[in-house]
CSV table of C-alpha atoms and ligand atoms in Angstrom, one decimal:
chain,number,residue,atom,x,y,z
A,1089,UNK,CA,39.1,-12.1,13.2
A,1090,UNK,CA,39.2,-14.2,16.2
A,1091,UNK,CA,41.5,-14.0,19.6
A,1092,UNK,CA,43.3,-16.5,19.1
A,1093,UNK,CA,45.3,-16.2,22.1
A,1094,UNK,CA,43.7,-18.4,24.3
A,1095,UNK,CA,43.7,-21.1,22.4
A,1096,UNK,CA,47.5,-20.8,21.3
A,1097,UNK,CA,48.2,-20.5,25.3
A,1098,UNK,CA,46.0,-24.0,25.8
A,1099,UNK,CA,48.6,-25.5,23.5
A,1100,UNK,CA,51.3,-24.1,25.0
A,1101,UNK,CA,50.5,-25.7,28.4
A,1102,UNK,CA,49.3,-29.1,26.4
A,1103,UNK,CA,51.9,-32.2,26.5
A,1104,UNK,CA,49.9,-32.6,23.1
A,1105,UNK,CA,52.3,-29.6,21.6
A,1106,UNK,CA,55.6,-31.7,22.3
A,1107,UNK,CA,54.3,-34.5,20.3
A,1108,UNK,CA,53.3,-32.5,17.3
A,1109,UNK,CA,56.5,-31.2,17.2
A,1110,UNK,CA,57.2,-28.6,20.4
A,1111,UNK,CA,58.2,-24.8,19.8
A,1112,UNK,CA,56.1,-22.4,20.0
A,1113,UNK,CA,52.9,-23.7,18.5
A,1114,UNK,CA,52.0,-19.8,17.5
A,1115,UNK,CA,55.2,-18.9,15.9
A,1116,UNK,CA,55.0,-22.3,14.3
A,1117,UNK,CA,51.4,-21.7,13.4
A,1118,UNK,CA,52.7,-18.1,11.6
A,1119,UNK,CA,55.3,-19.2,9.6
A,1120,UNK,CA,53.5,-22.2,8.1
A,1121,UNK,CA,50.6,-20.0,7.1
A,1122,UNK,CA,53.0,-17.2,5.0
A,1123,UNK,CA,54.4,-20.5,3.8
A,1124,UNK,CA,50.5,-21.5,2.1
A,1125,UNK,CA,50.4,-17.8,1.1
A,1126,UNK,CA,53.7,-17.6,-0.8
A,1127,UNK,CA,52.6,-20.3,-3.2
A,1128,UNK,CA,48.5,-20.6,-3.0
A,1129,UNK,CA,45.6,-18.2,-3.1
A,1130,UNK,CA,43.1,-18.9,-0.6
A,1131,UNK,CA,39.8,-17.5,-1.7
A,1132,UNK,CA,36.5,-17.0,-0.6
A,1133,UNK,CA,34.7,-20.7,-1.1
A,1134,UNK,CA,37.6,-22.3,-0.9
A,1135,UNK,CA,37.1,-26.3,0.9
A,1136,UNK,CA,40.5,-26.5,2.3
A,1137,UNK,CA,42.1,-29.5,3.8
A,1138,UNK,CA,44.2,-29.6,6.7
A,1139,UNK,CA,45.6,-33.4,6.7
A,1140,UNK,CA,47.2,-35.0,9.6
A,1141,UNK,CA,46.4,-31.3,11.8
A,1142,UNK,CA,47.7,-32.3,14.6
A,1143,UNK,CA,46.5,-29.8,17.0
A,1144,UNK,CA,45.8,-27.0,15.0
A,1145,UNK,CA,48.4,-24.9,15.0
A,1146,UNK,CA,48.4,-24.0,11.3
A,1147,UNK,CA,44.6,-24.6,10.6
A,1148,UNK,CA,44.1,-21.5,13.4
A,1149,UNK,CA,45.8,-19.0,11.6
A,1150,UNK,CA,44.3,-20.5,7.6
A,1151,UNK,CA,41.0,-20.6,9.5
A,1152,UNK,CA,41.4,-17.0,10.9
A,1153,UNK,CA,42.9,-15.5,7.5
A,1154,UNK,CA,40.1,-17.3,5.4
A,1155,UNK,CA,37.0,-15.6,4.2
A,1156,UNK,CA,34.3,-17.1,6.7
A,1157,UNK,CA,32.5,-18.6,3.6
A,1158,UNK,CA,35.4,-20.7,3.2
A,1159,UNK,CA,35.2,-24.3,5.0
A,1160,UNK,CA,38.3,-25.9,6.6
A,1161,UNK,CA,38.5,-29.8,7.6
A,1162,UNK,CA,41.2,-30.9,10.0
A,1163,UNK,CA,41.9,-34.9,9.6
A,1164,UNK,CA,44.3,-37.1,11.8
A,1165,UNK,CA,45.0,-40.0,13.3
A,1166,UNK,CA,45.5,-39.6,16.6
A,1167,UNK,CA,42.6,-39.2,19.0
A,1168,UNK,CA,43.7,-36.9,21.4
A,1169,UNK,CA,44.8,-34.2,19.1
A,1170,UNK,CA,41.5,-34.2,17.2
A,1171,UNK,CA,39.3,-34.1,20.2
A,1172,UNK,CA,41.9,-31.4,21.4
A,1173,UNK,CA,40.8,-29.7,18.1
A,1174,UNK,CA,37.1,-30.3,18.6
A,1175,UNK,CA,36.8,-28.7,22.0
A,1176,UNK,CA,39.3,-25.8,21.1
A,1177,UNK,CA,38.9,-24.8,17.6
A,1178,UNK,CA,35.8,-25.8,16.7
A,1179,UNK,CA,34.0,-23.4,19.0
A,1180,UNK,CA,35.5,-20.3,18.0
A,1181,UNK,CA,35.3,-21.0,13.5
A,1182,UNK,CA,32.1,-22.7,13.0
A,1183,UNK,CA,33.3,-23.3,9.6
A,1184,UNK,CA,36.0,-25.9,10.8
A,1185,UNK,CA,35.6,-29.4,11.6
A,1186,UNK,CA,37.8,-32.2,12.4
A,1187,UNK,CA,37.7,-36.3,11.2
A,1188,UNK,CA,39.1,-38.9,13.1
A,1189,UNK,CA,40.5,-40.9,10.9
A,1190,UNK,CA,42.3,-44.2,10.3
A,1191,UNK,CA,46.0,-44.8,9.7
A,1192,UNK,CA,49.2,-46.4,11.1
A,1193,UNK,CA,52.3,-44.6,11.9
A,1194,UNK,CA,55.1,-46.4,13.7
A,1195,UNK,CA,56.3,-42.6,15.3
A,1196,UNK,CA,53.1,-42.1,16.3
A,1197,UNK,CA,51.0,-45.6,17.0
A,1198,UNK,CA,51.8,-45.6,20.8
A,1199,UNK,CA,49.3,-42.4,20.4
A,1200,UNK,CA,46.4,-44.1,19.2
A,1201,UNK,CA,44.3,-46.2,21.4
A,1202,UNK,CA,40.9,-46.6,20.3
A,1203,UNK,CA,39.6,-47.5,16.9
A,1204,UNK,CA,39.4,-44.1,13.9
A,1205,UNK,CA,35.7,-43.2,14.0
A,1206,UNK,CA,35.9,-43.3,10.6
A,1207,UNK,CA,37.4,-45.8,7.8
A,1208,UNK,CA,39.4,-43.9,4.7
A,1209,UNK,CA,36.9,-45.7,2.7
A,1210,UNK,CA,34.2,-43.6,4.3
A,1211,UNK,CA,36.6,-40.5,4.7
A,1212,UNK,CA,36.6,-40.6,0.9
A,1213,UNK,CA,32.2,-41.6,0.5
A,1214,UNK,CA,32.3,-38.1,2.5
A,1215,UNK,CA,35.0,-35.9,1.2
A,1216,UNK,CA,35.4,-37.4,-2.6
A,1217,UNK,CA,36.6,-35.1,-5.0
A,1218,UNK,CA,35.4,-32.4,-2.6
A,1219,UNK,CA,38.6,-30.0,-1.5
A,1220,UNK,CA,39.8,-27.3,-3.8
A,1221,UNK,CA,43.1,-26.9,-1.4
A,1222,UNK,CA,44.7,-29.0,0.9
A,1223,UNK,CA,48.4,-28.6,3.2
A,1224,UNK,CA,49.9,-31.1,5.4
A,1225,UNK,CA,52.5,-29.6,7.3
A,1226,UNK,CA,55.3,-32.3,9.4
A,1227,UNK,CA,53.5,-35.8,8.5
A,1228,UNK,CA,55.1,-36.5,5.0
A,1229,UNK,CA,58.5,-36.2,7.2
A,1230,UNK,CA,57.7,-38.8,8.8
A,1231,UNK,CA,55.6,-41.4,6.9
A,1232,UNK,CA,57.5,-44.3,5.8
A,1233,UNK,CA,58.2,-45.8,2.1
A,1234,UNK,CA,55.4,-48.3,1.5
A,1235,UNK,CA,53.0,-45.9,3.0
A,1236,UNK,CA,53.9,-42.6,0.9
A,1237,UNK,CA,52.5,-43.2,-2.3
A,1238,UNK,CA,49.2,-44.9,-0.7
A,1239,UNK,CA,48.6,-42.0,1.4
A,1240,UNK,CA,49.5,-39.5,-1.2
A,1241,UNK,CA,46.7,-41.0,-3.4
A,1242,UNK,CA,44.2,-40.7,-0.5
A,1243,UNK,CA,44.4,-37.0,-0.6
A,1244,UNK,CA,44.3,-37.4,-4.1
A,1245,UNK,CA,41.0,-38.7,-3.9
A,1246,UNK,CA,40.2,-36.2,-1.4
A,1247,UNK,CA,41.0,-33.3,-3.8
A,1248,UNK,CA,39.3,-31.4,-7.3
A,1249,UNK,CA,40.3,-31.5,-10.1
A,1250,UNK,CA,42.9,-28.7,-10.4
A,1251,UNK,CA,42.6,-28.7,-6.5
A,1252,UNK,CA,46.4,-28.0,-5.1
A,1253,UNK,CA,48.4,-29.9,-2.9
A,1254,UNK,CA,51.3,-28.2,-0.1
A,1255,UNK,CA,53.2,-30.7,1.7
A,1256,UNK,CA,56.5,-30.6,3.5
A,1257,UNK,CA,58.7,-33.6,3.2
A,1258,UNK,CA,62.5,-33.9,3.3
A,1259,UNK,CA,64.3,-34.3,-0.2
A,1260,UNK,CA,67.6,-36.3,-1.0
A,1261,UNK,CA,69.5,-34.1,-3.5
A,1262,UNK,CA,73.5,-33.8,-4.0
A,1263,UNK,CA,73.5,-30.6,-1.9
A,1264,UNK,CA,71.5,-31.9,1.1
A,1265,UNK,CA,73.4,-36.0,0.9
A,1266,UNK,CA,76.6,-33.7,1.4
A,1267,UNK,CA,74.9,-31.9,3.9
A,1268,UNK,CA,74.1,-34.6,6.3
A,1269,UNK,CA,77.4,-36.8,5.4
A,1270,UNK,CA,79.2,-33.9,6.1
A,1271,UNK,CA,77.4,-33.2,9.5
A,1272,UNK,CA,76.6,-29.5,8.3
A,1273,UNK,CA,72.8,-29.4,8.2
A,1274,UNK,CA,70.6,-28.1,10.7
A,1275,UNK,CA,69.6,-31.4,12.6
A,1276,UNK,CA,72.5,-33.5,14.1
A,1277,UNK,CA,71.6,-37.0,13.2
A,1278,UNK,CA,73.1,-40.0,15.7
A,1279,UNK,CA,72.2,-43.8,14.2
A,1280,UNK,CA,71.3,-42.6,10.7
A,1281,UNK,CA,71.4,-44.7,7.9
A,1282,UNK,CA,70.7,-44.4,3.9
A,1283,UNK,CA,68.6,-47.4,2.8
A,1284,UNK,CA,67.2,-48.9,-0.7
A,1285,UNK,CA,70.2,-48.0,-2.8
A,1286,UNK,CA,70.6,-44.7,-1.1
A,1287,UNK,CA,67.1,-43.7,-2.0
A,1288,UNK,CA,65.7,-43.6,1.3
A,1289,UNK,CA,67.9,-41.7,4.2
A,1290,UNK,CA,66.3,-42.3,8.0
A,1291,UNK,CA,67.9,-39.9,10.9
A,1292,UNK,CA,67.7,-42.6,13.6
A,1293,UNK,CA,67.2,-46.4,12.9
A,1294,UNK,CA,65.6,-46.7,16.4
A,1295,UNK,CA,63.1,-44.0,15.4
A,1296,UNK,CA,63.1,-44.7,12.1
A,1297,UNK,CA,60.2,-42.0,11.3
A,1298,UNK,CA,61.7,-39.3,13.0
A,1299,UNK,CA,63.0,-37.9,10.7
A,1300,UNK,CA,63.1,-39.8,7.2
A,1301,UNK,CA,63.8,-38.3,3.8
A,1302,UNK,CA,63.3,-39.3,-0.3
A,1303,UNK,CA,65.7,-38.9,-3.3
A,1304,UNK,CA,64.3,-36.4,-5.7
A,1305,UNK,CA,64.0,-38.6,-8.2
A,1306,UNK,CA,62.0,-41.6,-6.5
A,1307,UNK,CA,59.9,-38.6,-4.8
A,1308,UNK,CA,58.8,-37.7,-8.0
A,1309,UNK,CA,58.1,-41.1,-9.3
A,1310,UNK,CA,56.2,-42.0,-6.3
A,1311,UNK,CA,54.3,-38.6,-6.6
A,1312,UNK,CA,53.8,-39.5,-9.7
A,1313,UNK,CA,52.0,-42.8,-9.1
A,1314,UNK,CA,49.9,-41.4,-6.7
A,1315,UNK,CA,48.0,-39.3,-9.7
A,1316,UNK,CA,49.7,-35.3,-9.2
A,1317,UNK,CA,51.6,-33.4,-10.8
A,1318,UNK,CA,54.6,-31.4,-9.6
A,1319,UNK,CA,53.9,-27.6,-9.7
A,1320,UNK,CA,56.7,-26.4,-7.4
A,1321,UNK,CA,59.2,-27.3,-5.1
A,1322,UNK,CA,61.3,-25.1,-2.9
A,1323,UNK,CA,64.1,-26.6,-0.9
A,1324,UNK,CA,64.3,-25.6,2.9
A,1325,UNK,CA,66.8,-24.3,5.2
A,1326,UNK,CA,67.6,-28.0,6.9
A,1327,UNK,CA,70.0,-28.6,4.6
A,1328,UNK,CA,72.2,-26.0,6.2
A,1329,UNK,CA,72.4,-24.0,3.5
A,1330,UNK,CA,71.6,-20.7,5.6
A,1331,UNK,CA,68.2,-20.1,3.5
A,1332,UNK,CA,64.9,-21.3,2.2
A,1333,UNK,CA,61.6,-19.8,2.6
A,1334,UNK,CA,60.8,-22.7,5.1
A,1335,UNK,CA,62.6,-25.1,7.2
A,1336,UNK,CA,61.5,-28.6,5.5
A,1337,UNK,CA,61.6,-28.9,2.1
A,1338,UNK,CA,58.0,-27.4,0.7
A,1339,UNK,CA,56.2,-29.8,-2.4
A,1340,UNK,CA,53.0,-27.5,-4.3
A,1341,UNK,CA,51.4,-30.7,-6.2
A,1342,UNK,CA,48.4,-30.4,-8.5
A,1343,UNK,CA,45.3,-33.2,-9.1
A,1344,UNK,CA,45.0,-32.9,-13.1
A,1345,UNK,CA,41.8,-33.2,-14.3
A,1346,UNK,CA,40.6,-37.2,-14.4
A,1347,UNK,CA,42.9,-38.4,-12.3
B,286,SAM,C1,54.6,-33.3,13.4
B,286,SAM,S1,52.9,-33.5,13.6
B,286,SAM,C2,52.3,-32.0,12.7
B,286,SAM,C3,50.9,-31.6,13.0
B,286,SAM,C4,50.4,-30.3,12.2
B,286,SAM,N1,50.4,-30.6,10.8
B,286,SAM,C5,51.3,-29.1,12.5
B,286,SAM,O1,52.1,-28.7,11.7
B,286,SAM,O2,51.1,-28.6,13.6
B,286,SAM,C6,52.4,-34.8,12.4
B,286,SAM,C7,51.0,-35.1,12.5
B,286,SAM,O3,50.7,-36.0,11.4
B,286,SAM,C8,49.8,-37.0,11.8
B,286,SAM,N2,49.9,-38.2,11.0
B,286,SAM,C9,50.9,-39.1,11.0
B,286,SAM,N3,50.6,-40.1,10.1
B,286,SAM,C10,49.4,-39.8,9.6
B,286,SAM,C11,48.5,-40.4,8.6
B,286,SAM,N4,48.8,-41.6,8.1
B,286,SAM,N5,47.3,-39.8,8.3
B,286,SAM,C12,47.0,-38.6,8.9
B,286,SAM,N6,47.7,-38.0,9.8
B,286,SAM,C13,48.9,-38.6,10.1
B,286,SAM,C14,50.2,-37.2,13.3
B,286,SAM,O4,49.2,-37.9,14.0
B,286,SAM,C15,50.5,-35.8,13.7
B,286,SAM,O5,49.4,-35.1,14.3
């Protein structure tokens, strides 16, 4: 196993660590990764994606768990945080590598100032049908309505057939509507407002990807467009519910075979 010290303390002293997310990026890094174990097996072989990495704070501690014949690929689409990635992480795994790759995000576009190195077109001409697992911890919380299904279906594309898919997103449900009308869960939201018939909820109008969360229902439909099937989902502790094996709500997705 690695020391991954030194590289957790680079993040701490990195502005890049407020803008995927702040907190400690180690303790952050910890919980995520018994959040992958508590609903996949990573084995030995495994091609593992890590999409929209950020700086690595997960990927360090999969990467360092893993079995070394295991291959991890970070992908994102700001440049900073992948060549933050490639000086940092790559060095100490040889088995991880990171894309630059294309994408818009309205939370995130003041980031990105220089063309993707690499189109999604040839992302997939690369990757295709190559990952057996794939995460994506904190971008799904923040990727907006027209974009959600299209990006899904990317990583889709991306995956095996059988391959599994862990994302975090936030879930409209009675529980968690009452929740925020109520003022009871865990974030305190200011200029909030529920959009498309209630379907769509968005913590801040001015920062409208912030913090944005899906009915259940139109979640699963536009999960289900994008070519996976639902295997699990476990709600999180936002809601203010006082449990939840994660903070964000956690979605385990599956490719079926053909798809
Ligand atoms: C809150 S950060 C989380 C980073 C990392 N997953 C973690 O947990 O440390 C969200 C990340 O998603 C990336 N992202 C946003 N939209 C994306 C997209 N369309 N494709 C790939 N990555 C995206 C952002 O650039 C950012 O690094």
């Amino acid at each position: 196993m690695a020391d991954l010290a030194p590289i957790y303390d680079l993040m701490r002293g990195s502005e890049l660590n407020e803008r995927v997310g702040g907190a400690d990026p180690e303790q952050v890094g910890r919980f995520c990764h018994h959040n992958i174990t508590l609903n996949m097996e990573i084995k030995p072989g495994d091609r593992i994606l890590d999409f929209g990495c950020g700086i690595g704070r997960v990927l360090l501690q999969v990467a360092n768990k893993a079995d070394p014949s295991a291959t991890i690929v970070g992908m994102d689409i700001m440049p900073e945080v992948i060549e933050f990635c490639r000086d940092h992480v790559t060095a100490a795994f040889p088995n991880v590598s990171f894309e630059l790759i294309e994408g818009a995000n309205t939370h995130y576009d003041k980031f990105i100032d220089r063309p993707a190195a690499r189109s999604k077109r040839e992302i997939i001409d690369i990757y295709g049908a190559s990952f057996s697992k794939a995460y994506a911890f904190s971008v799904f919380t923040h990727v907006d309505q027209p974009d959600f299904p299209t990006l899904l279906s990317f990583v889709k594309d991306l995956l095996a057939d059988h391959a599994e898919f862990l994302f975090t997103c936030f879930i409209l449900t009675a529980y968690s509507r009452a929740a925020i009308r109520n003022q009871t869960a865990t974030f305190k939201f200011g200029d909030m407002a529920f959009e498309s018939n209630e379907k769509i909820f968005v913590g801040n109008r001015r920062d409208r990807l912030a913090f944005i969360a899906y009915d259940i229902g139109f979640l699963e439909d536009m999960i289900h467009r994008a070519g996976f099937v639902i295997a699990h989902v476990h709600y999180g502790a936002w809601r203010g519910c006082g449990f939840g094996s994660s903070l964000q709500d956690v979605v385990v997705v599956r490719k079926p075979v053909g798809a």
